[in-house]
Amino acid sequence: MKPIARSPGIDRRAFLSTVALLPALSVSFLPASAPAQTATSGGLLPSWNDGPAKQAIVDFVRATVDRSSPSYVPPEERIAVFDQDGTLWVEHPLYTQVVYCLERVPAVVAKKPELKNAEPFKTVLSGNREAMAKLTMKDLEKILVATLTGMTTEEFNAEARKWIETARDHRWKRPYTELAYQPMLEVLRYLRDNTYKTFIVTGGGQDFVRIYAEKVYGIPPEQVVGTAGGTKFGYDKDGKPFLTKEPKLLLNDDKAGKPEGIHLMIGRRPAAAFGNSNGDRQMLEYTKVGGGARLAMLLLHDDAAREYAYGPAAGLPDSKVGTFTQALYDEAKQKGWTVISMKNDWRRIFAFEGEARSG
Amino acid sequence: MKPIARSPGIDRRAFLSTVALLPALSVSFLPASAPAQTATSGGLLPSWNDGPAKQAIVDFVRATVDRSSPSYVPPEERIAVFDQDGTLWVEHPLYTQVVYCLERVPAVVAKKPELKNAEPFKTVLSGNREAMAKLTMKDLEKILVATLTGMTTEEFNAEARKWIETARDHRWKRPYTELAYQPMLEVLRYLRDNTYKTFIVTGGGQDFVRIYAEKVYGIPPEQVVGTAGGTKFGYDKDGKPFLTKEPKLLLNDDKAGKPEGIHLMIGRRPAAAFGNSNGDRQMLEYTKVGGGARLAMLLLHDDAAREYAYGPAAGLPDSKVGTFTQALYDEAKQKGWTVISMKNDWRRIFAFEGEARSG
């Protein structure tokens, strides 16, 4: 996730951690192409090529579930945490949740016509990407607050669920939920098969990710930790209780907020952590510093043909999303974290590539 | 839990929800006595007498796990939530966590000698119960902040774990962890045997309850929701990351805060909820209003001989802990919640009663 200045103050609007990327709106989309290898073997982690990354995962799991191993981890401590955007699914060129917020603006304005000629809503409605790219952080906060708060949790769930089922990404023309990385889905399953509990720890909105995490990743809502706003309990006119989503930030689950969120929501140090950016650094450090076997992995987006290539660690200019600096890369090497090369370590990236081949 | 004025402001000190009970310090302890019946049968919920309460639990579980039942609940939605103090273990005359905080004062003062002659620490150190009973809410906040924050999460865990292993309650002279209610331990196990996920949703401190919840209740830290303060990520002089417990309230998990906490930490509506006081009212309402079969239960403390009897609903004056008003009792009857009578529904209260009989 893009780093932002951290401020836990209660006045900060919710979900700030996803707003620093507006200029990405003007990024032109790369041409689609999918020269993926189809997985051929039915063995362990079939979408992974043999190599140090796959080996690190398999070695870790084997060492920690083997009772005779000095690195044995008892089942109740088998906690694995995964960043979402850029680690479990595509984050480039825009976080999916930000696309959702922008696309919700017309519906919000329809309900509150007074916003129609007010900024930043007017600019978003114009569809003028160059103008949108110039919106300020303050503008973006207004959009996030207007589209993610002020409704009941049930209304939000219904709206977000409907959107996620119908929206399509611009490059592959597929539901966003199909842009989950097949190799990571295999890792999730492999860990769960070995009685690891898998958690998402995302800078994205907790309520948003919970909408689809169970279906896409097999991760239930109670195992999704994310940037979270407060809710307010109340009763409707029939005395039926409900919760309203408030514009009050409880947890900014990015950077230092990730280990803090892990403590709040999970309450123990993970044995394994997966990330892809500077926003995951503290989570990886916090995981790795525990005693015994600990797995820390970073996904490097270095495959412009099959997905995207971005960031200094990929030898490319920095991206508006998923900053992975050379300094992070160096820290990984120094501390024994494993860097996954999307290009070299992944035989296949998306499940639909296999379909296309066999179809 | 004792109701307190709700204020989600960030300036409120953590764990306020346990402080409104200081006068209880002057309550004299009831004489010990244990005329419990030993469980004789090895059947379902053996520490429960046959009756409407036991029947409600068994009927609920059977209806929700039977695929052919109209009340069937899919496994992933099988969420059951339990208040802790007064529902899973003894809360009278003082919440265990408050005893912990008071007993930690000498150690805190030893580290910070400047507190020795400062109030409220001076009064606590005096051991004068009458003086302690006169401490104000503000005084109590200072005690909670001094004993629950300012240290690393690892230091807190070590201190609290050591205390919980060695401290003894005043009436039974046993570890507090042995004061868990055997009938409720059986319900927890029965629900889990039917693939329900069991959560604690407590007004007590989340970090405190997590220390022993796995051992006592079989509930892992990530399934303990409680009043929670923020933490702050940092590095020690060797660059090793750690978290410091901050005097900043994130979640006041009492009354309306309970459904809010459930949304934050679990993310879906429970199918079953167990409580014992007005502090659990909103959680029970929120649970019961969901569609399909929902179980809502309230434990009434009406057994002065084997445990305690308190509160208007037990025909007694209100207690400083676990307020269970007549209005709550009436709401339960009106809305189809089940009231458990400790006296009539529980054959045995504590596991050690059985030991005593057979030993």
PDB file of C-alpha atoms in Angstrom, chain A residues 6 8-10 76 79 153-154 157 197 199 206-207 210 214 220-224 228-229 231-233 235 239-243 245 248-251 256-257 259-269 281-283 285-286 289 335, chain B residues 6 8-10 76 79 153-154 157 197 199 206-207 210 214 220-224 228-229 231-233 235 239-243 245 248-251 256-257 259-269 281-283 285-286 289 335:
ATOM      1  CA  ARG A   6       0.469   8.347   9.987  1.00  0.00           C
ATOM      2  CA  PRO A   8      -4.117   8.056  14.585  1.00  0.00           C
ATOM      3  CA  GLY A   9      -6.193  11.054  15.593  1.00  0.00           C
ATOM      4  CA  ILE A  10      -9.905  10.529  15.707  1.00  0.00           C
ATOM      5  CA  GLU A  76      -3.193 -22.927  17.903  1.00  0.00           C
ATOM      6  CA  ILE A  79      -1.335 -17.903  12.224  1.00  0.00           C
ATOM      7  CA  THR A 153     -23.837  -1.841   7.700  1.00  0.00           C
ATOM      8  CA  GLU A 154     -26.510  -3.857   5.932  1.00  0.00           C
ATOM      9  CA  ASN A 157     -22.976  -4.756   2.445  1.00  0.00           C
ATOM     10  CA  LYS A 197      -5.406 -20.049  10.251  1.00  0.00           C
ATOM     11  CA  PHE A 199      -5.904 -13.891   7.942  1.00  0.00           C
ATOM     12  CA  GLN A 206     -12.220  -4.082   6.447  1.00  0.00           C
ATOM     13  CA  ASP A 207     -15.933  -4.008   5.673  1.00  0.00           C
ATOM     14  CA  ARG A 210     -15.141  -8.912   4.062  1.00  0.00           C
ATOM     15  CA  GLU A 214     -14.806 -15.807   2.040  1.00  0.00           C
ATOM     16  CA  PRO A 220     -14.218 -15.639   6.747  1.00  0.00           C
ATOM     17  CA  PRO A 221     -15.085 -12.073   7.836  1.00  0.00           C
ATOM     18  CA  GLU A 222     -13.734 -12.624  11.339  1.00  0.00           C
ATOM     19  CA  GLN A 223     -10.304 -13.292   9.813  1.00  0.00           C
ATOM     20  CA  VAL A 224     -10.190 -10.070   7.812  1.00  0.00           C
ATOM     21  CA  ALA A 228     -11.761   0.147  10.094  1.00  0.00           C
ATOM     22  CA  GLY A 229     -14.142   2.914  10.963  1.00  0.00           C
ATOM     23  CA  THR A 231     -20.119   2.122  13.852  1.00  0.00           C
ATOM     24  CA  LYS A 232     -22.961   3.471  15.947  1.00  0.00           C
ATOM     25  CA  PHE A 233     -25.693   1.283  17.404  1.00  0.00           C
ATOM     26  CA  TYR A 235     -32.890   1.500  16.723  1.00  0.00           C
ATOM     27  CA  GLY A 239     -37.353  -0.759  17.637  1.00  0.00           C
ATOM     28  CA  LYS A 240     -35.151  -2.959  15.488  1.00  0.00           C
ATOM     29  CA  PRO A 241     -31.450  -2.447  16.192  1.00  0.00           C
ATOM     30  CA  PHE A 242     -28.970  -1.561  13.469  1.00  0.00           C
ATOM     31  CA  LEU A 243     -25.439  -0.218  13.076  1.00  0.00           C
ATOM     32  CA  LYS A 245     -21.080   3.287   9.568  1.00  0.00           C
ATOM     33  CA  LYS A 248     -14.493   7.855  12.520  1.00  0.00           C
ATOM     34  CA  LEU A 249     -11.197   6.057  12.042  1.00  0.00           C
ATOM     35  CA  LEU A 250     -10.545   3.270  14.560  1.00  0.00           C
ATOM     36  CA  LEU A 251      -7.682   1.503  12.832  1.00  0.00           C
ATOM     37  CA  ALA A 256       2.900   0.552  11.749  1.00  0.00           C
ATOM     38  CA  GLY A 257      -0.880   0.118  11.881  1.00  0.00           C
ATOM     39  CA  PRO A 259       1.177  -4.942  13.680  1.00  0.00           C
ATOM     40  CA  GLU A 260      -1.094  -2.781  15.823  1.00  0.00           C
ATOM     41  CA  GLY A 261      -4.104  -4.180  13.952  1.00  0.00           C
ATOM     42  CA  ILE A 262      -2.764  -7.710  14.350  1.00  0.00           C
ATOM     43  CA  HIS A 263      -2.519  -7.202  18.086  1.00  0.00           C
ATOM     44  CA  LEU A 264      -6.013  -5.712  18.265  1.00  0.00           C
ATOM     45  CA  MET A 265      -7.789  -8.252  16.090  1.00  0.00           C
ATOM     46  CA  ILE A 266      -5.730 -11.439  16.361  1.00  0.00           C
ATOM     47  CA  GLY A 267      -3.874 -11.005  19.621  1.00  0.00           C
ATOM     48  CA  ARG A 268      -0.789 -12.980  18.799  1.00  0.00           C
ATOM     49  CA  ARG A 269       2.240 -12.761  16.604  1.00  0.00           C
ATOM     50  CA  ARG A 281       7.318  -3.694   6.257  1.00  0.00           C
ATOM     51  CA  GLN A 282       6.375  -3.405   9.936  1.00  0.00           C
ATOM     52  CA  MET A 283       4.106  -6.448   9.714  1.00  0.00           C
ATOM     53  CA  GLU A 285       9.398  -7.228  10.866  1.00  0.00           C
ATOM     54  CA  TYR A 286       6.943  -7.963  13.677  1.00  0.00           C
ATOM     55  CA  VAL A 289      11.227 -11.224  15.124  1.00  0.00           C
ATOM     56  CA  LYS A 335      16.880 -10.169   7.265  1.00  0.00           C
TER      57      LYS A 335
ATOM     58  CA  ARG B   6     -21.068   5.929  27.072  1.00  0.00           C
ATOM     59  CA  PRO B   8     -16.541   7.041  22.528  1.00  0.00           C
ATOM     60  CA  GLY B   9     -14.227  10.054  22.708  1.00  0.00           C
ATOM     61  CA  ILE B  10     -10.596   9.315  22.356  1.00  0.00           C
ATOM     62  CA  GLU B  76     -19.568 -20.589   8.409  1.00  0.00           C
ATOM     63  CA  ILE B  79     -21.124 -17.814  15.544  1.00  0.00           C
ATOM     64  CA  THR B 153       2.370  -6.054  25.234  1.00  0.00           C
ATOM     65  CA  GLU B 154       4.890  -8.752  26.123  1.00  0.00           C
ATOM     66  CA  ASN B 157       1.253 -10.581  29.113  1.00  0.00           C
ATOM     67  CA  LYS B 197     -17.240 -20.808  16.562  1.00  0.00           C
ATOM     68  CA  PHE B 199     -16.341 -15.934  20.938  1.00  0.00           C
ATOM     69  CA  GLN B 206      -9.379  -7.781  25.752  1.00  0.00           C
ATOM     70  CA  ASP B 207      -5.679  -8.234  26.457  1.00  0.00           C
ATOM     71  CA  ARG B 210      -6.841 -13.322  26.205  1.00  0.00           C
ATOM     72  CA  GLU B 214      -7.668 -20.467  25.649  1.00  0.00           C
ATOM     73  CA  PRO B 220      -8.192 -18.571  21.306  1.00  0.00           C
ATOM     74  CA  PRO B 221      -7.062 -14.920  21.564  1.00  0.00           C
ATOM     75  CA  GLU B 222      -8.411 -14.079  18.106  1.00  0.00           C
ATOM     76  CA  GLN B 223     -11.889 -15.011  19.348  1.00  0.00           C
ATOM     77  CA  VAL B 224     -11.807 -12.725  22.365  1.00  0.00           C
ATOM     78  CA  ALA B 228      -9.503  -2.502  23.868  1.00  0.00           C
ATOM     79  CA  GLY B 229      -6.922   0.228  24.025  1.00  0.00           C
ATOM     80  CA  THR B 231      -0.969   0.112  20.961  1.00  0.00           C
ATOM     81  CA  LYS B 232       1.981   1.913  19.452  1.00  0.00           C
ATOM     82  CA  PHE B 233       4.580   0.233  17.288  1.00  0.00           C
ATOM     83  CA  TYR B 235      11.755  -0.330  17.904  1.00  0.00           C
ATOM     84  CA  GLY B 239      16.064  -2.428  16.173  1.00  0.00           C
ATOM     85  CA  LYS B 240      13.693  -5.083  17.435  1.00  0.00           C
ATOM     86  CA  PRO B 241      10.031  -4.091  16.998  1.00  0.00           C
ATOM     87  CA  PHE B 242       7.591  -4.080  19.886  1.00  0.00           C
ATOM     88  CA  LEU B 243       4.160  -2.712  20.793  1.00  0.00           C
ATOM     89  CA  LYS B 245       0.007  -0.409  25.388  1.00  0.00           C
ATOM     90  CA  LYS B 248      -6.190   5.363  24.327  1.00  0.00           C
ATOM     91  CA  LEU B 249      -9.611   3.739  24.185  1.00  0.00           C
ATOM     92  CA  LEU B 250     -10.434   2.096  20.840  1.00  0.00           C
ATOM     93  CA  LEU B 251     -13.440   0.024  21.852  1.00  0.00           C
ATOM     94  CA  ALA B 256     -24.082  -0.527  22.678  1.00  0.00           C
ATOM     95  CA  GLY B 257     -20.341  -1.123  22.334  1.00  0.00           C
ATOM     96  CA  PRO B 259     -22.710  -5.056  18.873  1.00  0.00           C
ATOM     97  CA  GLU B 260     -20.260  -2.433  17.611  1.00  0.00           C
ATOM     98  CA  GLY B 261     -17.395  -4.602  18.811  1.00  0.00           C
ATOM     99  CA  ILE B 262     -18.959  -7.658  17.208  1.00  0.00           C
ATOM    100  CA  HIS B 263     -19.123  -5.836  13.889  1.00  0.00           C
ATOM    101  CA  LEU B 264     -15.536  -4.629  14.226  1.00  0.00           C
ATOM    102  CA  MET B 265     -13.966  -7.873  15.314  1.00  0.00           C
ATOM    103  CA  ILE B 266     -16.235 -10.610  13.947  1.00  0.00           C
ATOM    104  CA  GLY B 267     -18.022  -8.929  11.067  1.00  0.00           C
ATOM    105  CA  ARG B 268     -21.254 -10.837  11.166  1.00  0.00           C
ATOM    106  CA  ARG B 269     -24.283 -11.219  13.353  1.00  0.00           C
ATOM    107  CA  ARG B 281     -28.851  -6.119  26.334  1.00  0.00           C
ATOM    108  CA  GLN B 282     -27.836  -4.604  22.986  1.00  0.00           C
ATOM    109  CA  MET B 283     -25.794  -7.679  22.082  1.00  0.00           C
ATOM    110  CA  GLU B 285     -31.109  -7.609  20.790  1.00  0.00           C
ATOM    111  CA  TYR B 286     -28.688  -7.458  17.873  1.00  0.00           C
ATOM    112  CA  VAL B 289     -33.156  -9.678  15.398  1.00  0.00           C
ATOM    113  CA  LYS B 335     -38.810 -11.142  23.184  1.00  0.00           C
TER     114      LYS B 335
END
